Coordinates of N, CA, C and O in Angstrom, one line a residue:
L5 N 6.9 -62.3 -16.7 CA 5.7 -62.9 -16.1 C 4.5 -62.6 -17.0 O 4.4 -61.5 -17.6
I6 N 3.5 -63.5 -17.1 CA 2.3 -63.2 -17.8 C 1.4 -62.4 -16.9 O 1.2 -62.7 -15.7
N7 N 0.9 -61.3 -17.5 CA -0.1 -60.5 -16.7 C -1.4 -61.2 -16.6 O -2.1 -61.3 -17.6
P8 N -1.8 -61.6 -15.4 CA -3.1 -62.3 -15.3 C -4.3 -61.4 -15.5 O -5.4 -61.9 -15.6
D9 N -4.1 -60.1 -15.4 CA -5.3 -59.2 -15.5 C -4.9 -58.0 -16.5 O -4.5 -56.9 -16.0
P10 N -5.0 -58.2 -17.8 CA -4.6 -57.2 -18.7 C -5.5 -55.9 -18.7 O -5.0 -54.9 -19.1
D11 N -6.6 -56.0 -18.1 CA -7.5 -54.8 -17.9 C -7.4 -54.2 -16.6 O -8.3 -53.4 -16.1
F12 N -6.3 -54.4 -15.9 CA -6.1 -53.9 -14.5 C -6.4 -52.4 -14.4 O -7.0 -52.0 -13.5
L13 N -5.9 -51.6 -15.3 CA -6.1 -50.2 -15.2 C -7.4 -49.7 -15.8 O -7.8 -48.5 -15.7
E14 N -8.2 -50.6 -16.5 CA -9.4 -50.2 -17.1 C -10.6 -50.5 -16.2 O -11.8 -50.3 -16.6
E15 N -10.4 -51.1 -15.1 CA -11.5 -51.5 -14.2 C -12.3 -50.3 -13.7 O -11.8 -49.2 -13.7
N16 N -13.5 -50.5 -13.3 CA -14.4 -49.4 -12.8 C -13.8 -48.8 -11.5 O -13.8 -47.6 -11.4
E17 N -13.3 -49.7 -10.6 CA -12.7 -49.2 -9.4 C -11.2 -49.0 -9.7 O -10.5 -49.9 -9.8
K18 N -10.8 -47.7 -9.8 CA -9.4 -47.4 -10.1 C -8.5 -47.9 -9.0 O -8.8 -47.7 -7.8
P19 N -7.3 -48.4 -9.3 CA -6.4 -48.9 -8.3 C -5.8 -47.7 -7.6 O -5.6 -46.6 -8.1
N20 N -5.4 -47.9 -6.3 CA -4.7 -46.8 -5.6 C -3.2 -46.9 -5.8 O -2.7 -47.9 -6.5
L21 N -2.4 -46.0 -5.2 CA -1.0 -46.0 -5.4 C -0.4 -47.4 -5.0 O 0.5 -47.9 -5.7
N22 N -0.8 -47.9 -3.9 CA -0.3 -49.1 -3.4 C -0.5 -50.3 -4.4 O 0.4 -51.1 -4.7
D23 N -1.7 -50.3 -4.9 CA -2.1 -51.3 -5.9 C -1.2 -51.2 -7.2 O -0.7 -52.2 -7.7
L24 N -1.0 -50.0 -7.6 CA -0.1 -49.7 -8.8 C 1.3 -50.2 -8.6 O 1.9 -50.8 -9.5
I25 N 1.8 -49.9 -7.4 CA 3.2 -50.3 -7.1 C 3.3 -51.8 -7.0 O 4.3 -52.4 -7.5
E26 N 2.4 -52.5 -6.3 CA 2.4 -53.9 -6.2 C 2.3 -54.5 -7.7 O 3.0 -55.5 -8.0
Y27 N 1.5 -54.0 -8.5 CA 1.3 -54.5 -9.9 C 2.6 -54.3 -10.6 O 3.1 -55.3 -11.3
Y28 N 3.3 -53.2 -10.5 CA 4.5 -53.0 -11.2 C 5.6 -54.0 -10.7 O 6.3 -54.6 -11.5
L29 N 5.7 -54.1 -9.4 CA 6.7 -55.0 -8.8 C 6.4 -56.5 -9.3 O 7.4 -57.2 -9.5
M30 N 5.2 -56.9 -9.3 CA 4.8 -58.2 -9.7 C 5.0 -58.5 -11.2 O 5.5 -59.6 -11.5
F31 N 4.6 -57.6 -12.0 CA 4.5 -58.0 -13.4 C 5.4 -57.2 -14.4 O 5.5 -57.6 -15.5
Q32 N 5.9 -56.1 -13.9 CA 6.7 -55.2 -14.9 C 8.1 -55.0 -14.5 O 8.9 -54.6 -15.3
S33 N 8.4 -55.1 -13.2 CA 9.8 -54.9 -12.7 C 10.7 -56.0 -13.3 O 10.3 -57.2 -13.2
K34 N 11.8 -55.6 -13.7 CA 12.8 -56.6 -14.3 C 13.4 -57.4 -13.2 O 13.8 -58.6 -13.4
S35 N 13.7 -56.8 -12.0 CA 14.4 -57.5 -10.9 C 13.8 -57.1 -9.6 O 14.0 -55.9 -9.1
F36 N 13.1 -57.9 -9.0 CA 12.5 -57.7 -7.6 C 13.7 -57.5 -6.6 O 13.5 -56.7 -5.7
S37 N 14.8 -58.2 -6.8 CA 15.9 -58.1 -5.9 C 16.5 -56.7 -5.8 O 17.1 -56.3 -4.8
E38 N 16.3 -55.8 -6.8 CA 16.7 -54.4 -6.7 C 15.9 -53.7 -5.8 O 16.3 -52.7 -5.2
A39 N 14.6 -54.1 -5.6 CA 13.7 -53.4 -4.7 C 13.7 -54.0 -3.3 O 13.5 -53.3 -2.3
Y40 N 14.0 -55.2 -3.2 CA 14.0 -55.9 -1.9 C 15.3 -56.6 -1.7 O 15.7 -57.5 -2.4
H41 N 16.0 -56.1 -0.6 CA 17.3 -56.6 -0.3 C 17.3 -57.6 0.9 O 18.4 -57.8 1.4
G42 N 16.2 -58.0 1.3 CA 16.2 -58.8 2.6 C 16.5 -60.3 2.4 O 16.1 -60.9 1.5
L43 N 17.4 -60.7 3.2 CA 17.8 -62.1 3.1 C 16.7 -63.0 3.7 O 16.7 -64.2 3.4
D44 N 15.8 -62.5 4.4 CA 14.7 -63.3 5.0 C 13.8 -63.9 3.9 O 13.3 -65.0 4.1
L45 N 13.8 -63.3 2.7 CA 13.1 -63.9 1.6 C 13.8 -65.2 1.1 O 13.2 -66.3 1.0
Q46 N 15.1 -65.1 1.0 CA 15.9 -66.3 0.6 C 15.8 -67.4 1.7 O 15.6 -68.6 1.4
D47 N 15.9 -67.0 2.9 CA 15.8 -67.9 4.0 C 14.4 -68.6 4.1 O 14.3 -69.8 4.3
G48 N 13.4 -67.8 3.8 CA 12.0 -68.3 3.8 C 11.8 -69.3 2.7 O 11.2 -70.4 2.9
I49 N 12.4 -69.0 1.5 CA 12.2 -70.0 0.4 C 13.0 -71.3 0.7 O 12.5 -72.4 0.5
K50 N 14.2 -71.1 1.2 CA 15.0 -72.3 1.6 C 14.3 -73.2 2.6 O 14.2 -74.4 2.5
N51 N 13.7 -72.5 3.6 CA 13.0 -73.3 4.7 C 11.8 -74.0 4.1 O 11.5 -75.2 4.4
I52 N 11.1 -73.4 3.2 CA 9.9 -74.0 2.5 C 10.4 -75.2 1.7 O 9.8 -76.3 1.7
L53 N 11.4 -75.0 0.9 CA 11.9 -76.1 0.0 C 12.4 -77.3 0.8 O 12.2 -78.4 0.3
Y54 N 12.9 -77.1 1.9 CA 13.5 -78.3 2.6 C 12.7 -78.8 3.8 O 13.2 -79.6 4.6
D55 N 11.5 -78.3 4.0 CA 10.7 -78.8 5.1 C 9.8 -80.0 4.5 O 9.8 -80.2 3.3
A56 N 9.1 -80.6 5.4 CA 8.3 -81.8 5.0 C 6.9 -81.5 4.5 O 6.2 -82.4 4.1
E57 N 6.5 -80.2 4.7 CA 5.1 -79.9 4.3 C 4.9 -79.9 2.8 O 5.9 -79.7 2.0
D58 N 3.7 -80.0 2.4 CA 3.3 -80.0 1.0 C 3.0 -78.5 0.5 O 3.2 -77.6 1.3
D59 N 2.6 -78.4 -0.7 CA 2.2 -77.1 -1.3 C 3.4 -76.1 -1.3 O 3.2 -74.9 -1.0
K60 N 4.5 -76.6 -1.6 CA 5.7 -75.7 -1.6 C 5.6 -74.5 -2.5 O 5.9 -73.4 -2.2
L61 N 5.1 -74.8 -3.8 CA 5.0 -73.7 -4.7 C 4.0 -72.6 -4.3 O 4.3 -71.4 -4.4
G62 N 2.9 -73.1 -3.7 CA 1.9 -72.1 -3.2 C 2.4 -71.3 -2.1 O 2.2 -70.1 -2.0
R63 N 3.1 -71.9 -1.2 CA 3.7 -71.2 0.0 C 4.8 -70.2 -0.5 O 4.9 -69.2 0.1
I64 N 5.6 -70.6 -1.5 CA 6.6 -69.7 -2.0 C 5.9 -68.5 -2.6 O 6.3 -67.3 -2.4
K65 N 4.9 -68.7 -3.4 CA 4.1 -67.6 -4.0 C 3.6 -66.7 -3.0 O 3.6 -65.5 -3.1
D66 N 3.0 -67.3 -1.9 CA 2.5 -66.5 -0.8 C 3.6 -65.6 -0.2 O 3.3 -64.5 0.2
L67 N 4.7 -66.2 0.0 CA 5.9 -65.5 0.6 C 6.2 -64.3 -0.3 O 6.4 -63.2 0.2
F68 N 6.4 -64.5 -1.6 CA 6.7 -63.4 -2.5 C 5.6 -62.4 -2.5 O 5.9 -61.2 -2.5
D69 N 4.3 -62.8 -2.5 CA 3.2 -61.8 -2.5 C 3.3 -61.0 -1.3 O 3.1 -59.7 -1.3
Q70 N 3.6 -61.6 -0.1 CA 3.7 -60.8 1.1 C 4.9 -59.8 1.0 O 4.7 -58.6 1.4
K71 N 6.0 -60.2 0.5 CA 7.1 -59.3 0.4 C 6.9 -58.1 -0.6 O 7.2 -57.0 -0.4
I72 N 6.2 -58.4 -1.7 CA 5.8 -57.4 -2.6 C 4.9 -56.4 -2.0 O 5.0 -55.2 -2.1
K73 N 3.9 -56.9 -1.2 CA 3.0 -56.0 -0.5 C 3.8 -55.1 0.5 O 3.5 -53.9 0.6
E74 N 4.8 -55.7 1.2 CA 5.6 -54.9 2.1 C 6.4 -53.8 1.4 O 6.4 -52.7 1.9
V75 N 7.0 -54.2 0.3 CA 7.8 -53.2 -0.4 C 6.9 -52.1 -0.9 O 7.3 -50.9 -0.8
A76 N 5.8 -52.5 -1.5 CA 4.9 -51.5 -2.1 C 4.4 -50.5 -1.0 O 4.4 -49.3 -1.2
Q77 N 4.0 -51.0 0.2 CA 3.6 -50.2 1.3 C 4.7 -49.3 1.8 O 4.5 -48.1 2.1
D78 N 6.0 -49.8 1.8 CA 7.1 -49.0 2.2 C 7.3 -47.8 1.2 O 7.6 -46.7 1.6
V79 N 7.2 -48.1 -0.1 CA 7.3 -47.0 -1.1 C 6.2 -46.0 -0.9 O 6.5 -44.8 -1.0
V80 N 5.0 -46.4 -0.7 CA 3.9 -45.5 -0.5 C 4.1 -44.6 0.7 O 3.9 -43.4 0.7
N81 N 4.6 -45.3 1.8 CA 4.9 -44.5 3.0 C 6.0 -43.5 2.8 O 5.8 -42.3 3.2
R82 N 7.0 -43.9 2.1 CA 8.1 -42.9 1.8 C 7.6 -41.8 0.9 O 8.0 -40.7 1.0
Y83 N 6.7 -42.2 -0.1 CA 6.2 -41.2 -1.0 C 5.4 -40.2 -0.2 O 5.5 -38.9 -0.4
N84 N 4.5 -40.6 0.7 CA 3.7 -39.8 1.5 C 4.5 -38.9 2.5 O 4.1 -37.8 2.8
N85 N 5.7 -39.3 2.8 CA 6.6 -38.6 3.7 C 7.6 -37.7 2.9 O 8.5 -37.1 3.4
G86 N 7.5 -37.7 1.5 CA 8.4 -36.9 0.7 C 9.8 -37.5 0.5 O 10.7 -36.8 0.3
E87 N 9.9 -38.8 0.7 CA 11.2 -39.5 0.7 C 11.4 -40.2 -0.6 O 12.1 -41.3 -0.6
T88 N 10.9 -39.8 -1.7 CA 11.0 -40.6 -3.0 C 11.8 -39.8 -4.1 O 11.4 -39.8 -5.2
S89 N 12.9 -39.3 -3.7 CA 13.8 -38.7 -4.8 C 14.3 -39.8 -5.6 O 14.4 -41.0 -5.2
N90 N 14.7 -39.5 -6.8 CA 15.2 -40.5 -7.7 C 16.5 -41.2 -7.3 O 16.9 -42.2 -7.8
A91 N 17.2 -40.6 -6.3 CA 18.4 -41.2 -5.8 C 18.1 -42.3 -4.8 O 19.0 -43.1 -4.5
H92 N 16.9 -42.4 -4.4 CA 16.5 -43.4 -3.4 C 15.8 -44.5 -4.1 O 15.1 -44.3 -5.0
W93 N 16.0 -45.8 -3.6 CA 15.4 -46.9 -4.3 C 13.9 -46.8 -4.4 O 13.3 -47.1 -5.4
A94 N 13.2 -46.2 -3.3 CA 11.8 -46.0 -3.4 C 11.4 -45.0 -4.4 O 10.3 -45.2 -5.1
G95 N 12.2 -44.0 -4.6 CA 11.9 -43.1 -5.7 C 12.0 -43.7 -7.1 O 11.2 -43.3 -7.9
R96 N 13.0 -44.5 -7.2 CA 13.1 -45.2 -8.5 C 11.9 -46.1 -8.8 O 11.4 -46.2 -9.9
I97 N 11.5 -46.8 -7.8 CA 10.3 -47.7 -8.0 C 9.1 -46.9 -8.3 O 8.3 -47.2 -9.2
Y98 N 8.9 -45.8 -7.5 CA 7.7 -44.9 -7.8 C 7.8 -44.3 -9.2 O 6.8 -44.4 -9.9
A99 N 8.9 -43.9 -9.6 CA 9.1 -43.3 -11.0 C 8.8 -44.3 -12.0 O 8.1 -44.1 -13.0
E100 N 9.3 -45.5 -11.9 CA 9.1 -46.6 -12.8 C 7.7 -47.0 -12.9 O 7.1 -47.3 -13.9
T101 N 7.0 -47.1 -11.7 CA 5.6 -47.4 -11.7 C 4.8 -46.4 -12.4 O 3.9 -46.7 -13.2
M102 N 5.1 -45.1 -12.2 CA 4.3 -44.0 -12.9 C 4.6 -44.1 -14.4 O 3.6 -43.9 -15.2
K103 N 5.8 -44.4 -14.8 CA 6.1 -44.5 -16.3 C 5.3 -45.6 -16.9 O 4.9 -45.6 -18.0
S104 N 5.1 -46.7 -16.1 CA 4.5 -47.9 -16.7 C 3.0 -47.7 -16.9 O 2.4 -48.5 -17.6
I105 N 2.4 -46.7 -16.3 CA 0.9 -46.6 -16.4 C 0.5 -45.6 -17.4 O -0.7 -45.4 -17.6
V106 N 1.4 -44.8 -17.9 CA 1.1 -43.8 -18.9 C 1.3 -44.3 -20.3 O 1.9 -45.2 -20.6

């Protein structure tokens, strides 16, 4: 994906952990499916593709954005609860996010 905001980390208002994880998942993660295993994303996309409403691409993007926010918040919650060992998927996302910003 093309990074729409190359100065993301250089802004005056520094991003919080949730922002950093969302950014990693959106623009740097090789496979979002490794972080998100929910079938409801696939079902949501299928429903959008086969319904009669317009703006399918925008609605699919909104669905992905929502799921990325959910995963990022879950990682932050697990980090705050000390549940981010490297053996856990949230720990791997946290570690990869931190490696990507240094």
